[in-house]
PDB file of C-alpha atoms in Angstrom:
ATOM      1  CA  MET A   1      -1.500 -75.332 -46.925  1.00 54.00           C
ATOM      2  CA  VAL A   2      -2.557 -72.013 -48.491  1.00 68.00           C
ATOM      3  CA  ASP A   3      -1.721 -70.628 -51.931  1.00 89.00           C
ATOM      4  CA  PHE A   4      -3.407 -67.336 -52.704  1.00 92.00           C
ATOM      5  CA  THR A   5      -2.952 -64.819 -55.515  1.00 94.00           C
ATOM      6  CA  THR A   6      -4.800 -61.767 -56.753  1.00 94.00           C
ATOM      7  CA  ALA A   7      -3.667 -62.377 -60.353  1.00 91.00           C
ATOM      8  CA  THR A   8      -7.174 -63.226 -61.613  1.00 91.00           C
ATOM      9  CA  MET A   9      -9.040 -60.668 -59.454  1.00 93.00           C
ATOM     10  CA  HIS A  10     -10.007 -57.050 -59.918  1.00 91.00           C
ATOM     11  CA  PRO A  11      -7.407 -54.944 -57.994  1.00 87.00           C
ATOM     12  CA  ASP A  12      -9.981 -53.696 -55.439  1.00 88.00           C
ATOM     13  CA  GLU A  13     -11.410 -57.161 -54.862  1.00 92.00           C
ATOM     14  CA  GLY A  14      -7.942 -58.669 -54.699  1.00 90.00           C
ATOM     15  CA  ARG A  15      -6.759 -56.111 -52.159  1.00 91.00           C
ATOM     16  CA  GLU A  16      -9.584 -56.915 -49.730  1.00 91.00           C
ATOM     17  CA  ALA A  17      -9.167 -60.659 -50.205  1.00 92.00           C
ATOM     18  CA  TRP A  18      -5.408 -60.370 -49.598  1.00 90.00           C
ATOM     19  CA  LEU A  19      -6.037 -58.375 -46.401  1.00 89.00           C
ATOM     20  CA  ASP A  20      -8.447 -61.057 -45.180  1.00 90.00           C
ATOM     21  CA  GLN A  21      -5.872 -63.775 -45.847  1.00 89.00           C
ATOM     22  CA  LEU A  22      -3.176 -61.811 -44.030  1.00 87.00           C
ATOM     23  CA  ALA A  23      -5.411 -61.179 -41.005  1.00 85.00           C
ATOM     24  CA  ALA A  24      -6.333 -64.857 -40.802  1.00 85.00           C
ATOM     25  CA  LEU A  25      -2.676 -65.877 -40.761  1.00 81.00           C
ATOM     26  CA  CYS A  26      -1.488 -63.209 -38.295  1.00 77.00           C
ATOM     27  CA  GLY A  27      -4.502 -63.131 -35.984  1.00 72.00           C
ATOM     28  CA  ARG A  28      -5.008 -59.375 -36.446  1.00 71.00           C
ATOM     29  CA  ARG A  29      -5.672 -56.796 -39.118  1.00 76.00           C
ATOM     30  CA  ALA A  30      -2.897 -54.311 -39.835  1.00 83.00           C
ATOM     31  CA  ALA A  31      -3.132 -50.695 -40.993  1.00 86.00           C
ATOM     32  CA  MET A  32      -2.030 -50.448 -44.628  1.00 89.00           C
ATOM     33  CA  GLN A  33      -0.860 -47.741 -46.974  1.00 91.00           C
ATOM     34  CA  PHE A  34      -1.257 -48.815 -50.584  1.00 91.00           C
ATOM     35  CA  ALA A  35       0.635 -47.684 -53.661  1.00 88.00           C
ATOM     36  CA  PRO A  36      -1.239 -45.598 -56.267  1.00 89.00           C
ATOM     37  CA  GLU A  37      -0.780 -48.347 -58.869  1.00 91.00           C
ATOM     38  CA  PRO A  38      -3.224 -51.313 -58.938  1.00 93.00           C
ATOM     39  CA  PHE A  39      -2.709 -53.760 -56.082  1.00 94.00           C
ATOM     40  CA  SER A  40      -1.200 -57.183 -56.677  1.00 94.00           C
ATOM     41  CA  GLY A  41      -0.219 -59.741 -54.099  1.00 94.00           C
ATOM     42  CA  SER A  42       0.217 -63.407 -53.314  1.00 95.00           C
ATOM     43  CA  ILE A  43       0.628 -65.560 -50.210  1.00 95.00           C
ATOM     44  CA  GLN A  44       2.069 -69.047 -49.869  1.00 94.00           C
ATOM     45  CA  HIS A  45       1.644 -70.588 -46.427  1.00 93.00           C
ATOM     46  CA  ARG A  46       3.024 -73.857 -45.059  1.00 93.00           C
ATOM     47  CA  GLU A  47       2.931 -75.462 -41.598  1.00 92.00           C
ATOM     48  CA  VAL A  48       6.081 -77.374 -40.701  1.00 92.00           C
ATOM     49  CA  GLY A  49       6.138 -79.052 -37.301  1.00 90.00           C
ATOM     50  CA  GLY A  50       3.815 -76.382 -35.922  1.00 87.00           C
ATOM     51  CA  ILE A  51       5.799 -73.484 -37.395  1.00 91.00           C
ATOM     52  CA  SER A  52       4.107 -71.224 -39.932  1.00 92.00           C
ATOM     53  CA  ILE A  53       6.235 -70.244 -42.921  1.00 95.00           C
ATOM     54  CA  CYS A  54       4.754 -67.656 -45.290  1.00 94.00           C
ATOM     55  CA  ARG A  55       6.006 -66.217 -48.559  1.00 95.00           C
ATOM     56  CA  PHE A  56       4.482 -62.786 -49.229  1.00 95.00           C
ATOM     57  CA  SER A  57       4.690 -60.842 -52.492  1.00 95.00           C
ATOM     58  CA  HIS A  58       2.958 -57.476 -52.858  1.00 95.00           C
ATOM     59  CA  ASN A  59       3.291 -53.801 -53.740  1.00 95.00           C
ATOM     60  CA  VAL A  60       2.025 -52.350 -50.441  1.00 94.00           C
ATOM     61  CA  ARG A  61       3.828 -49.172 -49.372  1.00 93.00           C
ATOM     62  CA  GLN A  62       3.535 -49.575 -45.594  1.00 92.00           C
ATOM     63  CA  ILE A  63       2.192 -52.027 -43.005  1.00 92.00           C
ATOM     64  CA  GLU A  64       1.684 -50.806 -39.426  1.00 89.00           C
ATOM     65  CA  GLN A  65       1.010 -53.344 -36.709  1.00 85.00           C
ATOM     66  CA  ASN A  66       0.029 -51.851 -33.351  1.00 77.00           C
ATOM     67  CA  LYS A  67      -2.294 -54.439 -31.863  1.00 64.00           C
ATOM     68  CA  GLN A  68      -1.237 -57.701 -30.249  1.00 62.00           C
ATOM     69  CA  PRO A  69      -2.304 -60.950 -31.904  1.00 59.00           C
ATOM     70  CA  GLN A  70      -5.519 -62.504 -30.670  1.00 55.00           C
ATOM     71  CA  ASN A  71      -3.839 -64.916 -28.280  1.00 52.00           C
ATOM     72  CA  ASP A  72      -1.918 -64.836 -25.000  1.00 51.00           C
ATOM     73  CA  ASP A  73       1.733 -64.762 -23.979  1.00 52.00           C
ATOM     74  CA  ARG A  74       1.951 -68.548 -24.260  1.00 51.00           C
ATOM     75  CA  SER A  75       1.419 -68.156 -28.010  1.00 60.00           C
ATOM     76  CA  ARG A  76       3.909 -65.333 -28.424  1.00 76.00           C
ATOM     77  CA  TYR A  77       6.096 -65.725 -31.477  1.00 85.00           C
ATOM     78  CA  LEU A  78       9.134 -64.174 -33.085  1.00 90.00           C
ATOM     79  CA  MET A  79       9.133 -63.303 -36.759  1.00 92.00           C
ATOM     80  CA  MET A  80      12.174 -64.323 -38.803  1.00 94.00           C
ATOM     81  CA  ILE A  81      11.868 -62.078 -41.861  1.00 96.00           C
ATOM     82  CA  MET A  82      14.007 -62.863 -44.889  1.00 96.00           C
ATOM     83  CA  GLN A  83      14.055 -60.377 -47.755  1.00 95.00           C
ATOM     84  CA  LEU A  84      13.956 -62.213 -51.081  1.00 95.00           C
ATOM     85  CA  LYS A  85      13.234 -59.342 -53.474  1.00 94.00           C
ATOM     86  CA  GLY A  86      13.207 -55.545 -53.169  1.00 92.00           C
ATOM     87  CA  ARG A  87      13.926 -53.477 -50.066  1.00 90.00           C
ATOM     88  CA  SER A  88      12.111 -52.754 -46.836  1.00 92.00           C
ATOM     89  CA  MET A  89      12.572 -50.759 -43.651  1.00 89.00           C
ATOM     90  CA  ILE A  90      11.366 -52.105 -40.281  1.00 90.00           C
ATOM     91  CA  THR A  91      10.885 -49.724 -37.349  1.00 87.00           C
ATOM     92  CA  GLN A  92      10.374 -51.190 -33.880  1.00 83.00           C
ATOM     93  CA  SER A  93      11.284 -50.011 -30.374  1.00 75.00           C
ATOM     94  CA  ALA A  94      12.922 -46.832 -31.777  1.00 71.00           C
ATOM     95  CA  ASN A  95      15.205 -48.947 -33.985  1.00 77.00           C
ATOM     96  CA  ASP A  96      15.264 -48.858 -37.792  1.00 80.00           C
ATOM     97  CA  ILE A  97      16.394 -51.890 -39.783  1.00 84.00           C
ATOM     98  CA  ALA A  98      16.920 -51.679 -43.548  1.00 85.00           C
ATOM     99  CA  LEU A  99      16.644 -54.999 -45.383  1.00 89.00           C
ATOM    100  CA  ALA A 100      17.964 -55.682 -48.860  1.00 88.00           C
ATOM    101  CA  ALA A 101      17.607 -58.961 -50.737  1.00 90.00           C
ATOM    102  CA  GLY A 102      19.408 -61.753 -48.853  1.00 89.00           C
ATOM    103  CA  GLU A 103      19.210 -60.095 -45.420  1.00 91.00           C
ATOM    104  CA  ILE A 104      17.345 -61.266 -42.319  1.00 92.00           C
ATOM    105  CA  ALA A 105      15.552 -59.548 -39.443  1.00 92.00           C
ATOM    106  CA  ILE A 106      14.206 -61.088 -36.226  1.00 92.00           C
ATOM    107  CA  ILE A 107      11.475 -59.147 -34.410  1.00 90.00           C
ATOM    108  CA  ASP A 108       9.016 -59.705 -31.571  1.00 87.00           C
ATOM    109  CA  SER A 109       5.480 -59.953 -32.963  1.00 84.00           C
ATOM    110  CA  PHE A 110       3.946 -58.588 -29.736  1.00 81.00           C
ATOM    111  CA  ARG A 111       5.740 -55.254 -29.970  1.00 82.00           C
ATOM    112  CA  PRO A 112       4.288 -52.614 -32.337  1.00 86.00           C
ATOM    113  CA  PHE A 113       6.225 -52.241 -35.564  1.00 90.00           C
ATOM    114  CA  VAL A 114       6.023 -50.525 -38.940  1.00 90.00           C
ATOM    115  CA  THR A 115       7.369 -51.918 -42.207  1.00 93.00           C
ATOM    116  CA  ARG A 116       7.872 -49.650 -45.229  1.00 92.00           C
ATOM    117  CA  PHE A 117       8.474 -51.114 -48.672  1.00 93.00           C
ATOM    118  CA  ASP A 118      10.346 -49.755 -51.659  1.00 88.00           C
ATOM    119  CA  GLY A 119       8.214 -50.916 -54.580  1.00 89.00           C
ATOM    120  CA  SER A 120       7.196 -54.531 -55.188  1.00 93.00           C
ATOM    121  CA  ILE A 121       8.792 -56.925 -52.709  1.00 95.00           C
ATOM    122  CA  THR A 122       8.925 -60.577 -51.738  1.00 96.00           C
ATOM    123  CA  GLN A 123       9.603 -61.754 -48.185  1.00 97.00           C
ATOM    124  CA  MET A 124       9.621 -65.128 -46.487  1.00 96.00           C
ATOM    125  CA  ILE A 125       8.545 -65.010 -42.842  1.00 96.00           C
ATOM    126  CA  ALA A 126       8.770 -67.809 -40.286  1.00 94.00           C
ATOM    127  CA  TYR A 127       6.651 -67.435 -37.133  1.00 92.00           C
ATOM    128  CA  LEU A 128       8.638 -69.078 -34.329  1.00 90.00           C
ATOM    129  CA  PRO A 129       7.366 -69.763 -30.775  1.00 86.00           C
ATOM    130  CA  ALA A 130       9.205 -67.422 -28.413  1.00 81.00           C
ATOM    131  CA  ALA A 131       9.116 -70.010 -25.627  1.00 77.00           C
ATOM    132  CA  GLU A 132      11.412 -72.295 -27.625  1.00 77.00           C
ATOM    133  CA  LEU A 133      14.031 -69.631 -28.256  1.00 76.00           C
ATOM    134  CA  ALA A 134      15.115 -69.048 -24.641  1.00 56.00           C
ATOM    135  CA  ILE A 135      14.563 -65.310 -24.842  1.00 55.00           C
ATOM    136  CA  GLY A 136      13.478 -64.918 -21.220  1.00 50.00           C
ATOM    137  CA  PRO A 137       9.999 -64.546 -19.714  1.00 45.00           C
ATOM    138  CA  ALA A 138       7.205 -64.537 -22.270  1.00 43.00           C
ATOM    139  CA  SER A 139       6.121 -61.108 -21.079  1.00 42.00           C
ATOM    140  CA  SER A 140       9.509 -59.554 -21.899  1.00 50.00           C
ATOM    141  CA  GLY A 141      10.241 -60.911 -25.384  1.00 61.00           C
ATOM    142  CA  LEU A 142      12.897 -59.270 -27.537  1.00 74.00           C
ATOM    143  CA  ALA A 143      13.739 -55.746 -26.431  1.00 71.00           C
ATOM    144  CA  ARG A 144      14.748 -54.720 -29.945  1.00 78.00           C
ATOM    145  CA  PRO A 145      14.844 -56.139 -33.471  1.00 85.00           C
ATOM    146  CA  TYR A 146      17.947 -57.818 -34.896  1.00 85.00           C
ATOM    147  CA  ARG A 147      19.328 -57.654 -38.421  1.00 86.00           C
ATOM    148  CA  MET A 148      22.024 -59.782 -40.035  1.00 84.00           C
ATOM    149  CA  SER A 149      23.358 -60.729 -43.432  1.00 84.00           C
ATOM    150  CA  GLY A 150      22.062 -63.962 -44.912  1.00 87.00           C
ATOM    151  CA  ARG A 151      25.125 -64.344 -47.106  1.00 83.00           C
ATOM    152  CA  GLU A 152      27.801 -65.388 -44.612  1.00 81.00           C
ATOM    153  CA  GLY A 153      28.363 -67.092 -41.284  1.00 82.00           C
ATOM    154  CA  ILE A 154      25.450 -68.119 -39.078  1.00 84.00           C
ATOM    155  CA  GLY A 155      23.126 -65.833 -41.059  1.00 86.00           C
ATOM    156  CA  ALA A 156      23.818 -67.807 -44.236  1.00 89.00           C
ATOM    157  CA  LEU A 157      23.073 -71.032 -42.348  1.00 90.00           C
ATOM    158  CA  ALA A 158      19.756 -69.598 -41.121  1.00 90.00           C
ATOM    159  CA  ARG A 159      18.842 -68.476 -44.635  1.00 92.00           C
ATOM    160  CA  SER A 160      19.623 -71.818 -46.272  1.00 93.00           C
ATOM    161  CA  THR A 161      17.800 -73.713 -43.502  1.00 92.00           C
ATOM    162  CA  LEU A 162      14.617 -71.675 -43.902  1.00 94.00           C
ATOM    163  CA  LEU A 163      14.676 -71.933 -47.705  1.00 94.00           C
ATOM    164  CA  ALA A 164      15.246 -75.702 -47.590  1.00 94.00           C
ATOM    165  CA  ILE A 165      12.434 -76.281 -45.089  1.00 94.00           C
ATOM    166  CA  ALA A 166      10.007 -74.126 -47.076  1.00 93.00           C
ATOM    167  CA  LYS A 167      10.850 -75.938 -50.314  1.00 92.00           C
ATOM    168  CA  SER A 168      10.418 -79.409 -48.759  1.00 93.00           C
ATOM    169  CA  ALA A 169       7.443 -78.615 -46.496  1.00 91.00           C
ATOM    170  CA  ASP A 170       4.887 -80.616 -48.466  1.00 90.00           C
ATOM    171  CA  GLN A 171       7.087 -83.750 -48.540  1.00 92.00           C
ATOM    172  CA  LEU A 172       8.097 -83.890 -44.856  1.00 92.00           C
ATOM    173  CA  ALA A 173       6.687 -86.627 -42.642  1.00 92.00           C
ATOM    174  CA  ASP A 174       5.644 -85.627 -39.126  1.00 90.00           C
ATOM    175  CA  ASP A 175       8.898 -86.781 -37.506  1.00 91.00           C
ATOM    176  CA  ASP A 176      10.954 -85.009 -40.170  1.00 92.00           C
ATOM    177  CA  ALA A 177       8.882 -81.829 -39.742  1.00 92.00           C
ATOM    178  CA  ASP A 178       9.571 -81.863 -35.996  1.00 91.00           C
ATOM    179  CA  HIS A 179      13.284 -82.225 -36.707  1.00 91.00           C
ATOM    180  CA  ALA A 180      13.141 -79.351 -39.202  1.00 91.00           C
ATOM    181  CA  ARG A 181      11.458 -77.215 -36.550  1.00 90.00           C
ATOM    182  CA  GLN A 182      14.274 -77.959 -34.101  1.00 90.00           C
ATOM    183  CA  MET A 183      16.885 -77.105 -36.727  1.00 90.00           C
ATOM    184  CA  LEU A 184      15.329 -73.741 -37.508  1.00 91.00           C
ATOM    185  CA  THR A 185      14.673 -72.708 -33.905  1.00 89.00           C
ATOM    186  CA  GLY A 186      18.204 -73.780 -32.985  1.00 89.00           C
ATOM    187  CA  VAL A 187      19.896 -71.615 -35.612  1.00 88.00           C
ATOM    188  CA  VAL A 188      17.643 -68.632 -34.786  1.00 87.00           C
ATOM    189  CA  ARG A 189      18.427 -69.030 -31.089  1.00 86.00           C
ATOM    190  CA  ARG A 190      22.103 -68.865 -32.004  1.00 83.00           C
ATOM    191  CA  LEU A 191      21.531 -65.695 -34.055  1.00 80.00           C
ATOM    192  CA  ILE A 192      19.783 -64.008 -31.123  1.00 80.00           C
ATOM    193  CA  ASP A 193      22.457 -65.072 -28.629  1.00 76.00           C
ATOM    194  CA  ARG A 194      25.264 -63.788 -30.850  1.00 71.00           C
ATOM    195  CA  ASN A 195      23.605 -60.428 -31.420  1.00 66.00           C
ATOM    196  CA  ARG A 196      22.828 -59.999 -27.727  1.00 61.00           C
ATOM    197  CA  ARG A 197      26.435 -60.676 -26.780  1.00 57.00           C
ATOM    198  CA  SER A 198      27.691 -58.093 -29.252  1.00 52.00           C
ATOM    199  CA  VAL A 199      25.455 -55.472 -27.630  1.00 49.00           C
ATOM    200  CA  VAL A 200      26.278 -56.465 -24.057  1.00 46.00           C
ATOM    201  CA  SER A 201      30.010 -56.850 -24.677  1.00 47.00           C
ATOM    202  CA  ILE A 202      30.630 -53.236 -25.551  1.00 48.00           C
ATOM    203  CA  GLU A 203      28.655 -52.126 -22.498  1.00 50.00           C
ATOM    204  CA  GLN A 204      30.863 -54.347 -20.345  1.00 50.00           C
ATOM    205  CA  ALA A 205      34.074 -53.217 -22.059  1.00 47.00           C
ATOM    206  CA  LEU A 206      33.411 -49.537 -21.332  1.00 46.00           C
ATOM    207  CA  PRO A 207      31.493 -49.490 -18.034  1.00 39.00           C
ATOM    208  CA  ASP A 208      32.154 -45.822 -17.231  1.00 53.00           C
ATOM    209  CA  ARG A 209      31.199 -44.709 -20.757  1.00 73.00           C
ATOM    210  CA  ARG A 210      34.067 -42.205 -20.740  1.00 83.00           C
ATOM    211  CA  ILE A 211      35.619 -43.341 -23.991  1.00 87.00           C
ATOM    212  CA  ARG A 212      32.330 -43.530 -25.837  1.00 85.00           C
ATOM    213  CA  ALA A 213      31.294 -40.130 -24.496  1.00 89.00           C
ATOM    214  CA  PHE A 214      34.582 -38.621 -25.688  1.00 91.00           C
ATOM    215  CA  ILE A 215      34.098 -40.133 -29.150  1.00 92.00           C
ATOM    216  CA  GLU A 216      30.452 -39.079 -29.300  1.00 91.00           C
ATOM    217  CA  ALA A 217      31.290 -35.459 -28.535  1.00 92.00           C
ATOM    218  CA  ARG A 218      33.838 -35.341 -31.371  1.00 93.00           C
ATOM    219  CA  LEU A 219      32.206 -37.357 -34.151  1.00 94.00           C
ATOM    220  CA  ALA A 220      32.090 -34.258 -36.352  1.00 94.00           C
ATOM    221  CA  ASP A 221      35.877 -33.958 -36.275  1.00 95.00           C
ATOM    222  CA  PRO A 222      37.254 -35.745 -39.375  1.00 93.00           C
ATOM    223  CA  GLU A 223      40.669 -35.909 -37.672  1.00 93.00           C
ATOM    224  CA  LEU A 224      39.374 -37.943 -34.715  1.00 95.00           C
ATOM    225  CA  CYS A 225      41.740 -40.883 -34.217  1.00 94.00           C
ATOM    226  CA  PRO A 226      42.798 -43.396 -31.526  1.00 92.00           C
ATOM    227  CA  ILE A 227      45.778 -41.283 -30.437  1.00 94.00           C
ATOM    228  CA  GLN A 228      43.561 -38.264 -29.815  1.00 93.00           C
ATOM    229  CA  ILE A 229      41.008 -40.387 -27.940  1.00 92.00           C
ATOM    230  CA  ALA A 230      43.607 -42.067 -25.734  1.00 90.00           C
ATOM    231  CA  SER A 231      45.175 -38.730 -24.863  1.00 91.00           C
ATOM    232  CA  GLY A 232      41.835 -37.086 -24.165  1.00 91.00           C
ATOM    233  CA  CYS A 233      40.669 -39.936 -21.928  1.00 89.00           C
ATOM    234  CA  GLY A 234      43.962 -40.239 -20.058  1.00 89.00           C
ATOM    235  CA  VAL A 235      44.646 -43.854 -21.061  1.00 88.00           C
ATOM    236  CA  SER A 236      47.396 -45.503 -23.043  1.00 88.00           C
ATOM    237  CA  LEU A 237      46.819 -46.323 -26.696  1.00 89.00           C
ATOM    238  CA  ARG A 238      47.240 -50.010 -25.874  1.00 87.00           C
ATOM    239  CA  ARG A 239      44.592 -49.841 -23.153  1.00 87.00           C
ATOM    240  CA  LEU A 240      42.212 -48.020 -25.503  1.00 87.00           C
ATOM    241  CA  HIS A 241      42.465 -50.769 -28.093  1.00 85.00           C
ATOM    242  CA  ARG A 242      42.204 -53.465 -25.414  1.00 82.00           C
ATOM    243  CA  SER A 243      38.897 -51.972 -24.184  1.00 82.00           C
ATOM    244  CA  PHE A 244      37.382 -52.915 -27.546  1.00 79.00           C
ATOM    245  CA  SER A 245      39.042 -56.328 -27.839  1.00 71.00           C
ATOM    246  CA  ASP A 246      36.014 -58.263 -26.522  1.00 66.00           C
ATOM    247  CA  THR A 247      33.563 -56.521 -28.845  1.00 66.00           C
ATOM    248  CA  GLU A 248      32.860 -56.792 -32.561  1.00 63.00           C
ATOM    249  CA  TRP A 249      34.331 -53.303 -33.041  1.00 73.00           C
ATOM    250  CA  SER A 250      37.753 -51.782 -33.343  1.00 82.00           C
ATOM    251  CA  VAL A 251      38.171 -48.170 -32.246  1.00 87.00           C
ATOM    252  CA  CYS A 252      38.001 -46.917 -35.830  1.00 89.00           C
ATOM    253  CA  SER A 253      35.066 -49.110 -36.852  1.00 86.00           C
ATOM    254  CA  TRP A 254      33.153 -47.904 -33.774  1.00 88.00           C
ATOM    255  CA  ILE A 255      33.748 -44.292 -34.824  1.00 92.00           C
ATOM    256  CA  ARG A 256      32.536 -45.099 -38.336  1.00 91.00           C
ATOM    257  CA  HIS A 257      29.507 -46.951 -36.941  1.00 88.00           C
ATOM    258  CA  ARG A 258      28.462 -44.033 -34.733  1.00 90.00           C
ATOM    259  CA  ARG A 259      28.931 -41.530 -37.577  1.00 93.00           C
ATOM    260  CA  LEU A 260      26.775 -43.678 -39.861  1.00 92.00           C
ATOM    261  CA  GLU A 261      24.105 -43.957 -37.174  1.00 89.00           C
ATOM    262  CA  GLN A 262      23.956 -40.183 -36.779  1.00 92.00           C
ATOM    263  CA  CYS A 263      23.770 -39.730 -40.548  1.00 93.00           C
ATOM    264  CA  ARG A 264      20.967 -42.290 -40.744  1.00 90.00           C
ATOM    265  CA  LYS A 265      18.979 -40.443 -38.074  1.00 88.00           C
ATOM    266  CA  ASP A 266      19.363 -37.151 -39.934  1.00 91.00           C
ATOM    267  CA  LEU A 267      18.323 -38.746 -43.227  1.00 90.00           C
ATOM    268  CA  LEU A 268      15.150 -40.056 -41.557  1.00 87.00           C
ATOM    269  CA  ASP A 269      14.412 -36.695 -39.900  1.00 85.00           C
ATOM    270  CA  PRO A 270      12.101 -34.471 -41.994  1.00 83.00           C
ATOM    271  CA  SER A 271      13.451 -31.382 -40.225  1.00 86.00           C
ATOM    272  CA  GLN A 272      16.858 -32.049 -41.864  1.00 88.00           C
ATOM    273  CA  ASP A 273      15.502 -31.996 -45.426  1.00 88.00           C
ATOM    274  CA  ARG A 274      17.166 -28.643 -46.044  1.00 90.00           C
ATOM    275  CA  LEU A 275      20.566 -30.357 -45.872  1.00 93.00           C
ATOM    276  CA  THR A 276      21.941 -32.351 -48.786  1.00 94.00           C
ATOM    277  CA  ILE A 277      23.170 -35.881 -48.209  1.00 95.00           C
ATOM    278  CA  THR A 278      26.758 -34.714 -48.631  1.00 95.00           C
ATOM    279  CA  GLN A 279      26.239 -31.942 -46.062  1.00 95.00           C
ATOM    280  CA  ILE A 280      24.910 -34.471 -43.566  1.00 95.00           C
ATOM    281  CA  ALA A 281      27.858 -36.785 -44.191  1.00 95.00           C
ATOM    282  CA  PHE A 282      30.406 -33.996 -43.741  1.00 95.00           C
ATOM    283  CA  ARG A 283      28.519 -32.749 -40.694  1.00 94.00           C
ATOM    284  CA  TRP A 284      29.337 -36.056 -38.948  1.00 96.00           C
ATOM    285  CA  GLY A 285      33.000 -36.312 -39.831  1.00 95.00           C
ATOM    286  CA  PHE A 286      33.057 -37.908 -43.270  1.00 95.00           C
ATOM    287  CA  ASN A 287      35.157 -36.063 -45.821  1.00 92.00           C
ATOM    288  CA  ASP A 288      34.537 -38.174 -48.933  1.00 92.00           C
ATOM    289  CA  ALA A 289      30.979 -38.433 -50.315  1.00 93.00           C
ATOM    290  CA  ALA A 290      31.657 -41.591 -52.354  1.00 92.00           C
ATOM    291  CA  HIS A 291      33.269 -43.362 -49.384  1.00 91.00           C
ATOM    292  CA  PHE A 292      30.320 -42.367 -47.189  1.00 94.00           C
ATOM    293  CA  SER A 293      27.811 -43.728 -49.691  1.00 92.00           C
ATOM    294  CA  ARG A 294      29.636 -47.080 -49.948  1.00 89.00           C
ATOM    295  CA  SER A 295      29.961 -47.386 -46.172  1.00 88.00           C
ATOM    296  CA  PHE A 296      26.292 -46.548 -45.672  1.00 89.00           C
ATOM    297  CA  ARG A 297      25.139 -49.145 -48.198  1.00 84.00           C
ATOM    298  CA  ASP A 298      27.407 -51.789 -46.649  1.00 79.00           C
ATOM    299  CA  ALA A 299      26.009 -51.044 -43.174  1.00 79.00           C
ATOM    300  CA  TYR A 300      22.284 -50.721 -43.940  1.00 77.00           C
ATOM    301  CA  GLY A 301      21.776 -52.448 -47.274  1.00 72.00           C
ATOM    302  CA  THR A 302      20.428 -49.320 -48.960  1.00 78.00           C
ATOM    303  CA  ALA A 303      21.795 -46.111 -50.434  1.00 86.00           C
ATOM    304  CA  PRO A 304      21.466 -42.862 -48.412  1.00 91.00           C
ATOM    305  CA  ARG A 305      19.289 -41.327 -51.146  1.00 90.00           C
ATOM    306  CA  ASP A 306      16.949 -44.337 -51.169  1.00 84.00           C
ATOM    307  CA  LEU A 307      16.595 -44.217 -47.374  1.00 83.00           C
ATOM    308  CA  ARG A 308      15.704 -40.517 -47.461  1.00 86.00           C
ATOM    309  CA  GLN A 309      13.126 -41.073 -50.212  1.00 81.00           C
ATOM    310  CA  HIS A 310      11.722 -43.985 -48.218  1.00 69.00           C
ATOM    311  CA  ALA A 311      11.306 -41.771 -45.155  1.00 63.00           C
ATOM    312  CA  ALA A 312       9.656 -39.026 -47.207  1.00 66.00           C
TER     313      ALA A 312
END
């Protein structure tokens, strides 16, 4: 059990002590970018059935983790990151995940990643053995990070399970702690399986990529619609909709998703700074700035302006 805070320390002394605590828990020392204001941070650490659960609060701007932990593949773990306060952006394997309060990310600790923070934040992180999550050979791990809402469905179950285990950690007997471990790894395994199927299903639904390629080439057209796509691809409207029936997307939601992804990439690209947010939105087929902003926040948990400032 570890409870650490810099509240009674000089900011410089507290920063170094906090870094030492973090390195001891993670098995490696990360590269940090600190905010100009005095550093403050705290760490609460509990072991539950062999699983480490940590609650971190700090005002660090960025943490970059490039080195593997000081162990081998048998000790590989996945990080279940739950945002409790503030906002953060995780970049791993060319994927960017924005987390707002109440949202969850699952990432492979062995793959390099960067986390950027928007002001003071609080996160709860569970370090879960990869071998227990049926993610394939230890050497492969997770190919990409996953993000999900912690407010509904299986994500809400994962969130409540982690919070309950963390709150009761000091009172759990050994047998109860082992059961809690099984509960948490089971719900996280389900999260990973569900997200993997959603990625694979759309690949299977459109094996020749013709429909997606047609949509991709015309994202900038605000008039793009299922009738135009079906006609351009030489399929019936019914067949077009059926090709998406086994995925989490409809034709229109897929178009919106791809437009938002392109906008997000432009907002993160310094070479696009000359364009306003509205220009970027209209460039990719949106024709209502307010609607774009709402859709973007719903998809990524942050406003377009905040994301751009974060990237800067």
